[in-house]
């Protein structure tokens, strides 16, 4: 089995991964802050509709790829049984192609106008997005973060380059931006084939009996994790869908713009999470509780401070894209989900996967989705109030974060209830300040609130700085 990852190697992996995500962040900046300035609101709305539905095509591998991650996450690349991995890819490609054809044909008869094009592109994305996921998982589970970073840079960089070219050409049609996204995935997949010398992509598979056993093992291991992951995505996605159904494409576009800005903040969280899981997987079990506490302290402090950036950021965005000024009102409500989503994506989900508690993870997410769906439908169809729906999103995300952390606390034997209470209080305080006060007075008020938070965590902050100085001295 693979060797444990040293602290130095972990730090290097994080730096490389963050560098790759810096490119993703730049592309996100182009997509979320430049594209909406230069395309029509309808073009942006339909493009966001494509982005919403393409996010769910990963469910069609039925947990096969998640099973590979869980079963082979502690292996180095040279330890993988390539013929077994190849056989899974061949089967996956066949199943995905069938779904793509089915959805493509259905789209021709069910939808009209621009929606037809949206779902035809989603049908193509069923294959390309899942191939891109397979690519990234192979690099992540074998801890080849440098190669993963290179593929990410090429994939997202190409998408960003084509998007800029389309803007310079004054292309105001969403289809071409979607095609650029698909082309970036294909280019990234091709680079993955090159890096792996086609060893886990093409070649002979395994005998039929072994293939069936391997497929069953991967599906059994991964189906719960897949459902847990995608039910979590559905938590926010369902709110966006209901917005589009109830208030139409234009309002959906404005709300999606606000959600997109929160995604920019989560980009670096994704970068660290990619590195953290294989590292935790290889860590001695007795060290996991202490590691959880250390990472949790750093995340909470950093994310609560990052909320300050909402105020200058809102000023810049309002001047840059005045047509989406109303989106900033929605963003004021939604920004705190960054704090709680970061904890879930970076910490609790990774720990539940390491402890193989996929059932608990799924149960937490299903309960959260059920709560969220009830709140969202009541907000949209009973109260008919968009702001109430957005507040409901925050409630559902906070509930999901707190519940999942309670499960993890039982596993590691530690308690963080006071810290959780303070984080919820900070989120509520931020929303009240951002909604009720003028921008710059709000920034001052929240900064003072953050200083109070720091004072309550004085010992924790001092300990973090001592560890940082000791690490640098070493």
XYZ file of C-alpha atoms in Angstrom:
474
model
C 0.000 0.000 0.000
C 1.055 3.616 -0.444
C 3.235 5.404 2.049
C 1.841 8.062 4.349
C 2.097 11.630 3.109
C 4.510 13.811 5.052
C 3.579 17.310 6.211
C 6.015 18.723 3.650
C 4.449 16.705 0.838
C 0.961 17.714 1.974
C 1.967 21.393 1.957
C 3.478 21.028 -1.520
C 0.343 19.319 -2.812
C -1.825 22.076 -1.405
C 0.318 24.778 -3.010
C 0.190 23.039 -6.391
C -3.544 22.441 -6.129
C -4.225 26.028 -5.079
C -2.121 27.230 -8.026
C -4.330 25.185 -10.342
C -7.435 26.539 -8.678
C -6.054 30.061 -9.133
C -6.508 29.477 -12.863
C -10.005 28.181 -12.149
C -10.622 31.305 -10.074
C -9.490 33.491 -12.977
C -11.821 31.629 -15.327
C -14.614 31.963 -12.752
C -13.926 35.693 -12.643
C -14.344 35.837 -16.423
C -17.506 33.750 -16.383
C -19.209 35.354 -13.409
C -18.059 38.979 -13.631
C -17.072 39.639 -17.248
C -19.482 37.556 -19.333
C -22.665 39.002 -17.737
C -21.402 42.528 -18.430
C -21.139 41.962 -22.174
C -23.954 39.520 -22.992
C -27.693 40.012 -22.757
C -29.574 39.001 -19.636
C -31.403 36.275 -21.567
C -28.130 34.818 -22.873
C -26.720 34.771 -19.342
C -29.906 33.205 -17.958
C -29.900 30.323 -20.457
C -26.196 29.772 -19.937
C -26.844 29.551 -16.192
C -29.652 27.087 -16.905
C -27.128 24.876 -18.728
C -24.695 25.190 -15.800
C -27.455 24.239 -13.349
C -28.505 21.031 -15.090
C -25.013 19.985 -16.203
C -24.100 19.895 -12.506
C -26.286 16.798 -12.069
C -24.957 14.584 -14.873
C -22.470 13.058 -12.420
C -25.295 11.091 -10.836
C -25.413 8.898 -13.953
C -22.263 6.973 -13.047
C -24.338 5.594 -10.123
C -21.444 5.768 -7.675
C -18.968 3.813 -9.805
C -16.354 6.577 -9.732
C -16.891 7.240 -6.026
C -16.364 3.521 -5.444
C -12.994 3.734 -7.194
C -12.031 6.625 -4.908
C -13.030 4.790 -1.736
C -11.505 1.431 -2.696
C -8.269 2.665 -4.270
C -7.722 5.965 -2.448
C -4.724 4.596 -0.529
C -2.880 3.220 -3.594
C -0.042 4.719 -5.599
C -0.369 4.723 -9.385
C 2.053 1.840 -9.931
C 0.012 -0.296 -7.512
C -3.246 0.002 -9.472
C -4.547 -2.980 -11.410
C -4.873 -1.108 -14.696
C -6.942 -3.759 -16.449
C -9.554 -3.559 -13.681
C -9.679 0.223 -13.874
C -9.901 0.127 -17.689
C -12.816 -2.292 -17.611
C -14.770 0.114 -15.417
C -14.141 2.992 -17.819
C -15.346 0.943 -20.802
C -18.577 0.025 -19.053
C -19.047 3.602 -17.841
C -18.589 5.023 -21.330
C -21.195 2.636 -22.752
C -23.795 3.494 -20.086
C -23.193 7.243 -20.391
C -23.497 7.124 -24.178
C -26.871 5.386 -23.870
C -28.138 8.063 -21.487
C -26.798 10.832 -23.729
C -28.630 9.465 -26.768
C -31.838 8.957 -24.770
C -31.851 12.479 -23.316
C -30.831 14.013 -26.636
C -33.730 12.363 -28.480
C -36.167 13.206 -25.669
C -35.092 16.861 -25.804
C -36.041 17.075 -29.469
C -39.643 16.105 -28.724
C -40.261 17.557 -25.243
C -38.628 21.003 -25.318
C -38.862 23.962 -27.669
C -36.742 26.990 -28.488
C -33.654 27.679 -26.405
C -34.526 25.051 -23.809
C -34.139 22.383 -26.483
C -30.564 23.525 -27.109
C -29.866 23.638 -23.366
C -30.804 19.990 -22.894
C -29.099 18.822 -26.094
C -25.876 20.323 -24.742
C -26.516 18.716 -21.361
C -26.864 15.372 -23.184
C -23.374 15.817 -24.653
C -22.095 16.875 -21.239
C -23.274 13.583 -19.741
C -20.312 11.936 -21.457
C -17.726 14.733 -21.317
C -18.263 15.755 -17.681
C -18.084 12.198 -16.391
C -14.941 11.488 -18.424
C -13.406 14.614 -16.899
C -14.415 13.370 -13.437
C -12.834 9.968 -14.107
C -9.684 11.771 -15.197
C -9.414 13.886 -12.063
C -10.239 10.983 -9.728
C -7.412 8.846 -11.157
C -4.923 11.597 -10.342
C -6.416 12.386 -6.939
C -6.644 8.846 -5.552
C -3.028 8.134 -6.546
C -1.914 11.460 -5.033
C -0.411 12.791 -8.277
C -1.554 16.297 -7.523
C 0.946 17.943 -9.896
C -0.574 16.105 -12.864
C -4.072 16.853 -11.612
C -3.132 20.527 -11.416
C -1.746 20.536 -14.964
C -4.920 18.977 -16.361
C -7.070 21.460 -14.430
C -5.044 24.414 -15.709
C -5.317 23.273 -19.336
C -8.993 22.354 -19.060
C -10.200 25.519 -17.365
C -7.643 27.737 -19.076
C -8.856 26.646 -22.512
C -12.461 27.300 -21.494
C -11.515 30.767 -20.252
C -9.496 31.550 -23.394
C -12.355 30.590 -25.720
C -14.829 32.555 -23.586
C -12.669 35.680 -23.873
C -12.380 35.136 -27.631
C -16.173 34.895 -27.866
C -16.566 38.116 -25.893
C -14.042 39.909 -28.101
C -15.994 38.653 -31.104
C -19.174 40.050 -29.498
C -20.841 36.640 -29.547
C -24.122 36.963 -27.645
C -25.442 33.409 -27.860
C -25.194 31.033 -24.916
C -24.679 27.882 -27.020
C -21.091 28.799 -27.931
C -20.109 29.327 -24.286
C -21.531 25.893 -23.478
C -19.614 24.368 -26.396
C -16.428 25.962 -25.036
C -17.066 24.292 -21.673
C -17.511 20.886 -23.337
C -14.395 21.380 -25.487
C -12.343 22.194 -22.378
C -13.436 18.925 -20.765
C -12.425 16.950 -23.862
C -9.020 18.636 -24.005
C -8.422 17.901 -20.310
C -9.379 14.268 -20.850
C -6.962 13.989 -23.786
C -4.159 15.395 -21.628
C -4.984 12.845 -18.918
C -4.664 10.047 -21.473
C -1.261 11.433 -22.443
C -0.036 11.696 -18.833
C -1.165 8.168 -18.019
C 0.169 6.771 -21.301
C -3.342 5.454 -21.980
C -2.785 2.719 -19.374
C -6.032 3.278 -17.500
C -8.035 4.214 -20.589
C -7.402 1.776 -23.433
C -6.439 -1.881 -23.604
C -7.732 -5.272 -22.575
C -10.083 -5.553 -19.655
C -10.585 -8.376 -17.197
C -12.596 -11.614 -17.592
C -16.358 -11.277 -17.443
C -16.792 -12.850 -14.004
C -14.102 -10.620 -12.472
C -15.579 -7.617 -14.277
C -19.002 -8.232 -12.748
C -17.508 -8.661 -9.268
C -15.393 -5.518 -9.640
C -18.349 -3.478 -10.879
C -20.545 -4.716 -8.038
C -17.846 -3.875 -5.478
C -17.375 -0.347 -6.840
C -21.099 0.350 -7.077
C -21.708 -1.018 -3.581
C -18.905 1.101 -2.162
C -19.734 4.271 -4.054
C -23.503 4.468 -4.461
C -24.138 5.853 -0.975
C -21.330 8.398 -1.287
C -22.586 9.443 -4.715
C -26.122 9.895 -3.419
C -24.776 11.813 -0.427
C -22.707 14.118 -2.635
C -25.454 14.797 -5.144
C -28.153 15.240 -2.557
C -25.907 17.946 -1.124
C -25.692 19.602 -4.554
C -29.473 19.315 -4.847
C -29.843 21.349 -1.670
C -28.943 24.571 -3.486
C -29.864 23.373 -6.962
C -33.485 22.748 -6.012
C -33.795 26.333 -4.778
C -32.484 27.595 -8.129
C -34.848 25.302 -10.052
C -37.856 26.510 -8.070
C -36.760 30.097 -8.696
C -36.743 29.470 -12.448
C -40.108 27.664 -12.384
C -41.853 30.306 -10.270
C -40.238 33.608 -11.320
C -38.965 32.955 -14.864
C -35.638 33.113 -16.681
C -34.645 36.709 -15.912
C -35.105 36.483 -12.130
C -33.420 33.072 -12.256
C -30.435 34.719 -13.962
C -30.179 37.410 -11.262
C -30.371 34.851 -8.450
C -27.896 32.568 -10.238
C -25.467 35.479 -10.460
C -25.554 35.774 -6.659
C -25.010 32.028 -6.232
C -22.148 32.172 -8.739
C -20.337 34.771 -6.652
C -20.514 32.491 -3.608
C -19.003 29.725 -5.764
C -15.985 31.918 -6.456
C -15.237 31.966 -2.713
C -15.517 28.170 -2.575
C -12.947 27.617 -5.344
C -9.965 27.504 -3.013
C -11.857 25.317 -0.578
C -12.241 22.813 -3.407
C -8.509 22.996 -4.071
C -7.609 22.098 -0.503
C -10.313 19.420 -0.266
C -8.890 17.634 -3.321
C -5.553 17.273 -1.519
C -6.927 16.608 1.941
C -8.889 13.388 1.357
C -6.014 11.140 0.171
C -3.851 12.665 2.906
C -6.406 11.882 5.621
C -6.941 8.432 4.136
C -3.262 7.627 4.719
C -3.053 9.228 8.175
C -2.948 7.155 11.378
C -6.436 6.989 12.893
C -5.291 8.258 16.280
C -4.095 11.505 14.674
C -7.386 12.272 12.939
C -9.181 13.942 15.909
C -6.340 16.401 16.543
C -6.053 17.150 12.822
C -9.788 17.865 12.680
C -9.574 20.386 15.495
C -6.609 22.195 13.949
C -8.156 22.441 10.488
C -11.508 23.469 11.911
C -10.021 26.367 13.867
C -8.203 27.680 10.802
C -11.263 27.380 8.542
C -13.612 29.142 10.947
C -11.236 32.032 11.557
C -10.406 32.534 7.886
C -13.966 32.213 6.566
C -15.458 34.557 9.170
C -12.800 37.118 8.247
C -13.430 36.574 4.519
C -17.009 37.788 4.967
C -15.570 41.301 5.364
C -14.709 41.200 1.647
C -18.409 41.202 0.774
C -18.633 44.942 1.350
C -15.854 46.245 -0.946
C -16.683 43.437 -3.374
C -20.308 44.561 -3.601
C -19.247 48.137 -4.292
C -16.991 47.027 -7.157
C -19.568 44.669 -8.692
C -22.325 47.293 -8.547
C -20.135 49.778 -10.417
C -18.968 47.115 -12.891
C -22.339 45.482 -13.695
C -25.134 47.844 -12.614
C -27.731 45.641 -14.335
C -27.142 43.027 -11.618
C -27.290 45.399 -8.636
C -30.350 43.553 -7.314
C -28.248 40.370 -7.212
C -26.122 41.969 -4.497
C -29.186 42.178 -2.267
C -29.603 38.442 -2.736
C -25.885 37.932 -2.147
C -26.077 39.726 1.220
C -28.401 36.958 2.381
C -26.488 34.086 0.764
C -22.840 34.872 1.583
C -22.810 33.090 4.988
C -23.402 29.761 3.245
C -19.743 30.010 2.199
C -18.660 29.497 5.822
C -20.815 26.433 6.382
C -20.373 24.905 2.920
C -16.609 25.215 3.367
C -16.717 23.218 6.581
C -18.857 20.521 4.990
C -16.804 20.216 1.789
C -13.415 20.436 3.433
C -13.899 18.760 6.789
C -17.022 16.827 7.645
C -17.504 15.134 4.270
C -13.844 14.136 4.086
C -13.904 12.727 7.621
C -17.107 10.795 6.990
C -15.490 9.306 3.873
C -12.304 8.394 5.751
C -14.338 6.653 8.464
C -16.480 5.034 5.730
C -19.682 6.559 7.100
C -21.339 7.087 3.723
C -24.706 6.030 5.159
C -24.507 8.725 7.823
C -23.440 11.268 5.220
C -26.356 10.324 2.986
C -28.855 10.434 5.861
C -27.674 13.901 6.917
C -27.982 15.205 3.361
C -31.373 13.609 2.731
C -32.790 15.111 5.929
C -31.330 18.485 4.912
C -32.747 18.231 1.380
C -36.176 17.289 2.759
C -36.096 20.283 5.103
C -34.856 22.546 2.322
C -37.419 21.349 -0.225
C -40.254 21.967 2.215
C -38.998 25.464 3.006
C -38.341 26.286 -0.661
C -41.775 25.199 -1.880
C -43.489 27.056 0.968
C -41.464 30.188 0.200
C -42.235 30.074 -3.531
C -45.816 28.833 -3.679
C -47.290 29.693 -0.270
C -45.602 33.002 0.587
C -44.498 33.786 -3.003
C -41.500 35.642 -1.602
C -38.047 35.266 -3.153
C -36.235 36.673 -0.115
C -37.850 34.097 2.164
C -36.662 31.401 -0.241
C -33.082 32.712 -0.004
C -33.240 32.815 3.801
C -34.481 29.225 3.625
C -31.378 28.261 1.634
C -29.176 29.619 4.419
C -31.193 27.782 7.083
C -30.929 24.495 5.166
C -27.163 24.852 4.598
C -26.511 25.733 8.251
C -28.666 22.802 9.371
C -26.736 20.455 7.062
C -23.382 21.697 8.360
C -24.310 21.467 12.041
C -25.902 18.030 11.717
C -22.953 16.573 9.794
C -20.524 18.015 12.336
C -22.453 16.438 15.207
C -21.995 13.064 13.483
C -18.249 13.667 13.073
C -17.880 14.825 16.683
C -19.267 11.483 17.855
C -16.722 9.673 15.671
C -13.656 11.571 16.873
C -14.721 12.067 20.492
C -14.431 15.870 20.507
C -16.961 18.651 21.117
C -17.223 22.013 19.336
C -20.712 23.167 20.319
C -19.637 26.616 21.541
C -17.701 27.242 18.317
C -20.722 26.171 16.260
C -22.945 28.556 18.241
C -20.541 31.444 17.619
C -20.379 30.701 13.881
C -24.171 30.669 13.588
C -24.302 33.928 15.561
C -21.687 35.465 13.242
C -23.718 34.420 10.197
C -26.934 35.883 11.618
C -25.100 39.066 12.588
C -23.595 39.391 9.126
C -26.966 39.037 7.380
C -28.600 41.597 9.682
C -25.741 44.053 9.131
C -25.522 43.548 5.355
C -29.283 43.851 4.830
C -30.052 46.715 7.225
C -27.008 49.017 7.130
C -25.471 51.089 4.318
C -22.477 49.402 2.682
C -19.544 51.093 4.423
C -21.247 51.359 7.810
C -22.028 47.686 7.433
C -18.375 46.896 6.783
C -17.336 48.747 9.945
C -20.044 47.066 12.033
C -19.136 43.571 10.830
C -15.423 44.184 11.368
C -16.162 45.138 14.976
C -18.241 41.975 15.315
C -15.308 39.975 13.938
C -12.992 41.532 16.550
C -15.388 40.329 19.258
C -15.257 36.859 17.676
C -11.441 36.976 17.752
C -11.449 38.052 21.395
C -13.596 35.054 22.297
C -11.135 32.822 20.403
C -7.974 34.534 21.650
C -6.342 31.331 22.932
C -7.167 29.452 19.742
C -5.708 32.188 17.528
C -2.562 32.425 19.665
C -2.084 28.650 19.448
C -2.449 28.723 15.651
C 0.183 31.429 15.337
C 2.559 29.513 17.618
C 2.187 26.391 15.479
C 2.730 28.424 12.311
C 5.924 30.008 13.689
C 7.211 26.653 14.922
C 6.594 25.093 11.502
C 8.440 27.909 9.744
C 11.366 27.627 12.141
C 11.571 23.879 11.463
